Short mmCIF file of C-alpha atoms in Angstrom, two decimals:
data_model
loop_
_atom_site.label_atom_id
_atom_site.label_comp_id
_atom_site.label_asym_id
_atom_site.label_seq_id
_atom_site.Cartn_x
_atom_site.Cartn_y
_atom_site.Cartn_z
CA UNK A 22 0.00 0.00 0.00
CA UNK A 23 2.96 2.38 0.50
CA UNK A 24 4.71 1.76 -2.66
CA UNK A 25 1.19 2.36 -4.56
CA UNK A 26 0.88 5.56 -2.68
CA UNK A 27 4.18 6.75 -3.42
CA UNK A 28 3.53 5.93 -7.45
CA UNK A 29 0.77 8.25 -7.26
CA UNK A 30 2.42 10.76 -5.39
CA UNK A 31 5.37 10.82 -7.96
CA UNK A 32 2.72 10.59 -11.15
CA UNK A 33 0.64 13.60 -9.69
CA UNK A 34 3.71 15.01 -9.37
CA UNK A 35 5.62 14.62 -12.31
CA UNK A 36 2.51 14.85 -14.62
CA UNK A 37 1.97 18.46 -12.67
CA UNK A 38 5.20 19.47 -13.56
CA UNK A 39 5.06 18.51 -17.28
CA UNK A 40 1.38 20.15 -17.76
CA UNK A 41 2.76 23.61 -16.16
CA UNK A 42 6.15 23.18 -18.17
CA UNK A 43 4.42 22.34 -21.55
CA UNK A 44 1.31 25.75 -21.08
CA UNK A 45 4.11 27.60 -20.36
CA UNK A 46 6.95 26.81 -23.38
CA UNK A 47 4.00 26.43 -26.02
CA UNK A 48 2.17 29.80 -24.62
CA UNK A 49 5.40 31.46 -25.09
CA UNK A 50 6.42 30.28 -28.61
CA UNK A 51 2.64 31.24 -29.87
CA UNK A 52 3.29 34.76 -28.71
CA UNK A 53 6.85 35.22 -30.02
CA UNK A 54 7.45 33.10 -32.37
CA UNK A 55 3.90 32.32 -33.66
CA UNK A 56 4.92 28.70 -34.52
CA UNK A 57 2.58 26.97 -36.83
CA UNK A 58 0.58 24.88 -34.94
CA UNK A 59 2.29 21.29 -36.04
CA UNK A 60 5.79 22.77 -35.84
CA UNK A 61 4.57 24.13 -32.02
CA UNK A 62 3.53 20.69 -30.85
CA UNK A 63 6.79 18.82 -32.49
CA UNK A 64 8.78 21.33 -29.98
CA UNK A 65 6.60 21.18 -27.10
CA UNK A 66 7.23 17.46 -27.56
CA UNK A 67 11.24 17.72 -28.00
CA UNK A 68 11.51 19.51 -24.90
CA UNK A 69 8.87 17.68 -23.18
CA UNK A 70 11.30 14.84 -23.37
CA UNK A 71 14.66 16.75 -22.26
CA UNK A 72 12.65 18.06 -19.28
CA UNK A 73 11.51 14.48 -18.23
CA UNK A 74 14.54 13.03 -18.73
CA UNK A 75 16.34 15.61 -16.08
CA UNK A 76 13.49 15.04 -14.39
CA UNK A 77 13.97 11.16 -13.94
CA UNK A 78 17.74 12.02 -13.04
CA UNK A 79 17.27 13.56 -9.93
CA UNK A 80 17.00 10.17 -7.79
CA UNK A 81 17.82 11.38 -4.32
CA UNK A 82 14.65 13.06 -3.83
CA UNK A 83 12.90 9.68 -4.99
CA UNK A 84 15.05 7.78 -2.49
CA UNK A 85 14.18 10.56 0.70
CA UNK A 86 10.76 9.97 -0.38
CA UNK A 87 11.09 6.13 -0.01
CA UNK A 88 13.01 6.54 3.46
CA UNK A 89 10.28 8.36 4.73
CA UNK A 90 7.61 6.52 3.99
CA UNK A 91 9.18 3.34 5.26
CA UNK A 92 9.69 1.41 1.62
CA UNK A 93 12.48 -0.77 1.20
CA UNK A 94 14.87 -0.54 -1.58
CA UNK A 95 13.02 -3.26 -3.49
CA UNK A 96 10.16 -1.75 -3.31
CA UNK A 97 11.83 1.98 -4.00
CA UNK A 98 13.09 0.03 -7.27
CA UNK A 99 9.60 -1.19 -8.07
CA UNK A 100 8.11 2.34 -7.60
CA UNK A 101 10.87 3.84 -10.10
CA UNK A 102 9.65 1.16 -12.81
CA UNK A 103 6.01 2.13 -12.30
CA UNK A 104 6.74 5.22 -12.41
CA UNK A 105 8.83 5.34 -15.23
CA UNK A 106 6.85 2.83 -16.93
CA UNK A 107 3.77 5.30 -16.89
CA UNK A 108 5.45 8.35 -17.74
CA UNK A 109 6.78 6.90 -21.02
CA UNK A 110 3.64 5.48 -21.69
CA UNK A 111 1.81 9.09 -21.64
CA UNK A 112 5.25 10.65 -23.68
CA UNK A 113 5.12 8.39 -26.40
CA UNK A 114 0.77 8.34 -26.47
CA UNK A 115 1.64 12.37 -26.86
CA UNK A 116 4.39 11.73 -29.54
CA UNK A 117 2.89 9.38 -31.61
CA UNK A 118 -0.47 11.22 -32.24
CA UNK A 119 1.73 14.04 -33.15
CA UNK A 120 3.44 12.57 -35.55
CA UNK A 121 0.50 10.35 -36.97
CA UNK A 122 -1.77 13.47 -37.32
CA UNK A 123 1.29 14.96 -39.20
CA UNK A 124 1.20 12.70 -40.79
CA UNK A 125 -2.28 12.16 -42.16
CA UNK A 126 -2.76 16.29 -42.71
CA UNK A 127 0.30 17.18 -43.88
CA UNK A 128 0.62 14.73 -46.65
CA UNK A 129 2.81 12.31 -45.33
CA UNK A 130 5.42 14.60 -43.97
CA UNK A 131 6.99 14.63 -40.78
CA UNK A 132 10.53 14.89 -38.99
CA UNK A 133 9.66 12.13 -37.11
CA UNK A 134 13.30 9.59 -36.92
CA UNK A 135 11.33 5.90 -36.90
CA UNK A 136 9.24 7.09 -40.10
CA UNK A 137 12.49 8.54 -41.82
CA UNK A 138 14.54 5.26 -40.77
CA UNK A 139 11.74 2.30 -39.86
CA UNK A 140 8.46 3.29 -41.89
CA UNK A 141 7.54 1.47 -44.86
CA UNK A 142 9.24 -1.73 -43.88
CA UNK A 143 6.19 -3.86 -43.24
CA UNK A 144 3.78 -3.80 -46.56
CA UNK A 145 0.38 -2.50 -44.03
CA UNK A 146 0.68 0.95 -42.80
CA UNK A 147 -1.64 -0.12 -39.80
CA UNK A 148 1.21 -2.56 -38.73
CA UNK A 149 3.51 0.46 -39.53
CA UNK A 150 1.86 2.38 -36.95
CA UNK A 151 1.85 0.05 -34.62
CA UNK A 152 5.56 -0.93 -34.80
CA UNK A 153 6.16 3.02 -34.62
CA UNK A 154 4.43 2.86 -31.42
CA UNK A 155 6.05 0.09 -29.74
CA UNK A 156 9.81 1.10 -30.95
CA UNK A 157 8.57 4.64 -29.26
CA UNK A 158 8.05 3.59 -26.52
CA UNK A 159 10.79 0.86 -25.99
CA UNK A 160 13.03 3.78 -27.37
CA UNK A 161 12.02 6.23 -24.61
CA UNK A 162 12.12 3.48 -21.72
CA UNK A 163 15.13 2.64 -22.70
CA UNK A 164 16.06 6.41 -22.09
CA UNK A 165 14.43 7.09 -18.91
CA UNK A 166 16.23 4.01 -17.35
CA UNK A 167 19.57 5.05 -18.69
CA UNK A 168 19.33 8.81 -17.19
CA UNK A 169 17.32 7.24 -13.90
CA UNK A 170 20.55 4.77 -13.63
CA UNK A 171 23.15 7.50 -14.16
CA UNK A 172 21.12 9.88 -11.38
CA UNK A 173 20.82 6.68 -9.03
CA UNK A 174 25.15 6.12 -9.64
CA UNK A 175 25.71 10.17 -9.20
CA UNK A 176 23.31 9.79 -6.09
CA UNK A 177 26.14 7.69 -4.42
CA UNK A 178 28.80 10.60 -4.28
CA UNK A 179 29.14 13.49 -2.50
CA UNK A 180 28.91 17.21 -4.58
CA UNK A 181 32.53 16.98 -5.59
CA UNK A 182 32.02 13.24 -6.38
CA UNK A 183 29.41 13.91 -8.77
CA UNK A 184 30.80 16.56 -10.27
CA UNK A 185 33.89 14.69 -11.35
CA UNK A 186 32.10 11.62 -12.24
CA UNK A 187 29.41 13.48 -14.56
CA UNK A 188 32.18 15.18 -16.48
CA UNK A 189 34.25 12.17 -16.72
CA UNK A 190 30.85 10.26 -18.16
CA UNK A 191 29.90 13.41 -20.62
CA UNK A 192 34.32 13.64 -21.56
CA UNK A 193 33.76 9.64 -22.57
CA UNK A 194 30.62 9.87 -23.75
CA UNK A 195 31.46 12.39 -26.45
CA UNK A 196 34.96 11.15 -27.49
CA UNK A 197 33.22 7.85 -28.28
CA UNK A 198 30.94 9.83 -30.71
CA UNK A 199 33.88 11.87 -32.09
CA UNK A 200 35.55 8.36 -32.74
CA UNK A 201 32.78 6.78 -34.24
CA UNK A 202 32.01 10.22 -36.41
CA UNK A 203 35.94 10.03 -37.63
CA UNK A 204 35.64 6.58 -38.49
CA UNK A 205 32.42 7.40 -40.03
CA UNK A 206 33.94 10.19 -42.47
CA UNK A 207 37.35 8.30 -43.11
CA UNK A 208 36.16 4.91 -43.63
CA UNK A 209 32.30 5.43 -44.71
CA UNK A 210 31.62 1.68 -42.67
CA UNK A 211 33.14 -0.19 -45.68
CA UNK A 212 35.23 -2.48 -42.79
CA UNK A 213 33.58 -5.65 -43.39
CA UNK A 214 33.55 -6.87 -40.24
CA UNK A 215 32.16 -3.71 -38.35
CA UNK A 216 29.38 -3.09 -41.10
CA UNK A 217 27.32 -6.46 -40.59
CA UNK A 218 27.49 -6.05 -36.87
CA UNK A 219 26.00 -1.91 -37.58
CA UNK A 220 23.59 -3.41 -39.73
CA UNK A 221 22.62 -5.91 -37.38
CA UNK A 222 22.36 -3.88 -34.40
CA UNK A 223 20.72 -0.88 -35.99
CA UNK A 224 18.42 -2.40 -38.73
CA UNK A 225 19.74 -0.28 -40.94
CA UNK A 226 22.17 -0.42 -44.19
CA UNK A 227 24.42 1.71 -46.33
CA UNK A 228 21.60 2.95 -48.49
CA UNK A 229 18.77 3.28 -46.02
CA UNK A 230 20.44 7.02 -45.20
CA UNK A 231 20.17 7.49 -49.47
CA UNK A 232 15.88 7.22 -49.78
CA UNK A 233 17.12 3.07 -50.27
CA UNK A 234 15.45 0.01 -48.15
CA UNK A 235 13.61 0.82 -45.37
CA UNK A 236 15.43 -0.14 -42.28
CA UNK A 237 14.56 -3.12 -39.90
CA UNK A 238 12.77 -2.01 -37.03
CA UNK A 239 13.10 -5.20 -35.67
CA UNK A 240 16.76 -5.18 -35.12
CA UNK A 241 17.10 -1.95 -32.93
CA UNK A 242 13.98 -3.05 -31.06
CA UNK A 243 16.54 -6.17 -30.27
CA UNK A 244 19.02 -4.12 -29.70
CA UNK A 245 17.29 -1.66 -26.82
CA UNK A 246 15.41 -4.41 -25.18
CA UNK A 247 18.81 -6.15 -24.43
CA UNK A 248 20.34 -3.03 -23.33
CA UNK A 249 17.64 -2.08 -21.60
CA UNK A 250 17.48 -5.23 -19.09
CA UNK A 251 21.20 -4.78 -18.82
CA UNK A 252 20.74 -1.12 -17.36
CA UNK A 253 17.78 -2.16 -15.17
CA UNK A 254 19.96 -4.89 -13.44
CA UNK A 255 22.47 -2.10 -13.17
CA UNK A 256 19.90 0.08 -11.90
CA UNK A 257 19.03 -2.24 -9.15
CA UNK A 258 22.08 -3.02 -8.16
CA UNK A 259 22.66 0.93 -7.29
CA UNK A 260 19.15 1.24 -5.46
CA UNK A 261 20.73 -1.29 -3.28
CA UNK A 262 23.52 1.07 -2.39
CA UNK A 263 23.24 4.22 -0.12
CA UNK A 264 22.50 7.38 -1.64
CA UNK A 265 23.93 10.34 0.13
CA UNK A 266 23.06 13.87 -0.52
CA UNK A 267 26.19 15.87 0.16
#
């Protein structure tokens, strides 16, 4: 009974916070920007997302919660998959019929990343829809636990602590990307030993990026899945562990 009463305390609170944070960005693009009214909800959407996922990375106030009310660490890690659970599930409900009324009205055009990619590689459009769905919201799981995890592993450190071990994540994170951008630009993924295993992780091939085949939504849906049951046995391994707030 405590866990479900901290859920909905966390829900109320977090769907509170996105309501207020959403009136306020789209109220302000309308009257300065005057965004047209597809282009509006595609942002409000975008930063939606960023503002969860900060959001989700702030752990220690989930954990004080939990301490309070008495709920073991189990159940603390229970609560966070609810919670996250649910919260995707209302993110990707709001990003989907977005991008499917895009892309009824405006003639089959959206910016939308699955339908650039993904859509089109089943023959029914229905099924296309609903593989868009599912990869959207296994895609923005997969998110939330990775950003919940790294808030959970910061949540062990002290100030100084986290400040050293967020910068050394973001210094890794982004000379992995530079390396794999290089390689990218030199090499164009002709190795053939690391283009099979791109293509097989991804779904995607050297001519998908060139209006080619459709890419295999399939794969990446692999792909995420796996590393999302890797993070969440990371992730409970760290709610075991005590958070400190200093």
């Amino acid at each position: 009974m405590k866990e479900l009463d901290l859920y909905k305390n966390l829900i109320k609170r977090y769907l509170f916070y996105l309501l207020i944070f959403s009136c306020i960005f789209g109220l302000m693009n309308l009257i300065f920007n005057h965004s047209p009214l597809f282009s509006l909800l595609h942002s409000i959407s975008y930063y939606l997302y960023g503002y969860t996922v900060a959001l989700v990375t702030l752990n220690y106030y989930l954990f004080n919660l939990s301490i309070s009310s008495g709920i073991s660490r189990n159940g603390l890690y229970r609560v966070k998959l609810y919670s996250l659970s649910t919260i995707t599930f209302f993110i990707n409900i709001f990003i989907f019929s977005i991008n499917l009324f895009s892309y009824i009205l405006n003639n089959k055009q959206t910016d939308s990343i699955y339908m650039n990619l993904y859509f089109g590689f089943f023959n029914n459009n229905i099924i296309n829809f609903i593989s868009m769905f599912i990869i959207g919201f296994i895609t923005i799981f997969f998110i939330m636990i990775l950003f919940n995890t790294l808030g959970t592993f910061l949540s062990l450190f002290n100030v100084l602590g986290k400040i050293i071990t967020f910068f050394v994540i973001y210094a890794m994170t982004h000379i992995g990307l530079i390396s794999f951008s290089i390689y990218y630009f030199v090499f164009g993924f002709k190795n053939i030993n690391l283009q099979p295993t791109f293509d097989l992780i991804t779904g995607l091939n050297t001519s998908t990026a060139g209006g080619g085949n459709t890419g295999n939504p399939i794969s990446i849906a692999i792909t995420l899945i796996l590393f999302t049951c890797l993070l969440l046995f990371i992730n409970y391994k760290l709610t075991k562990k005590f958070q400190i707030r200093k």
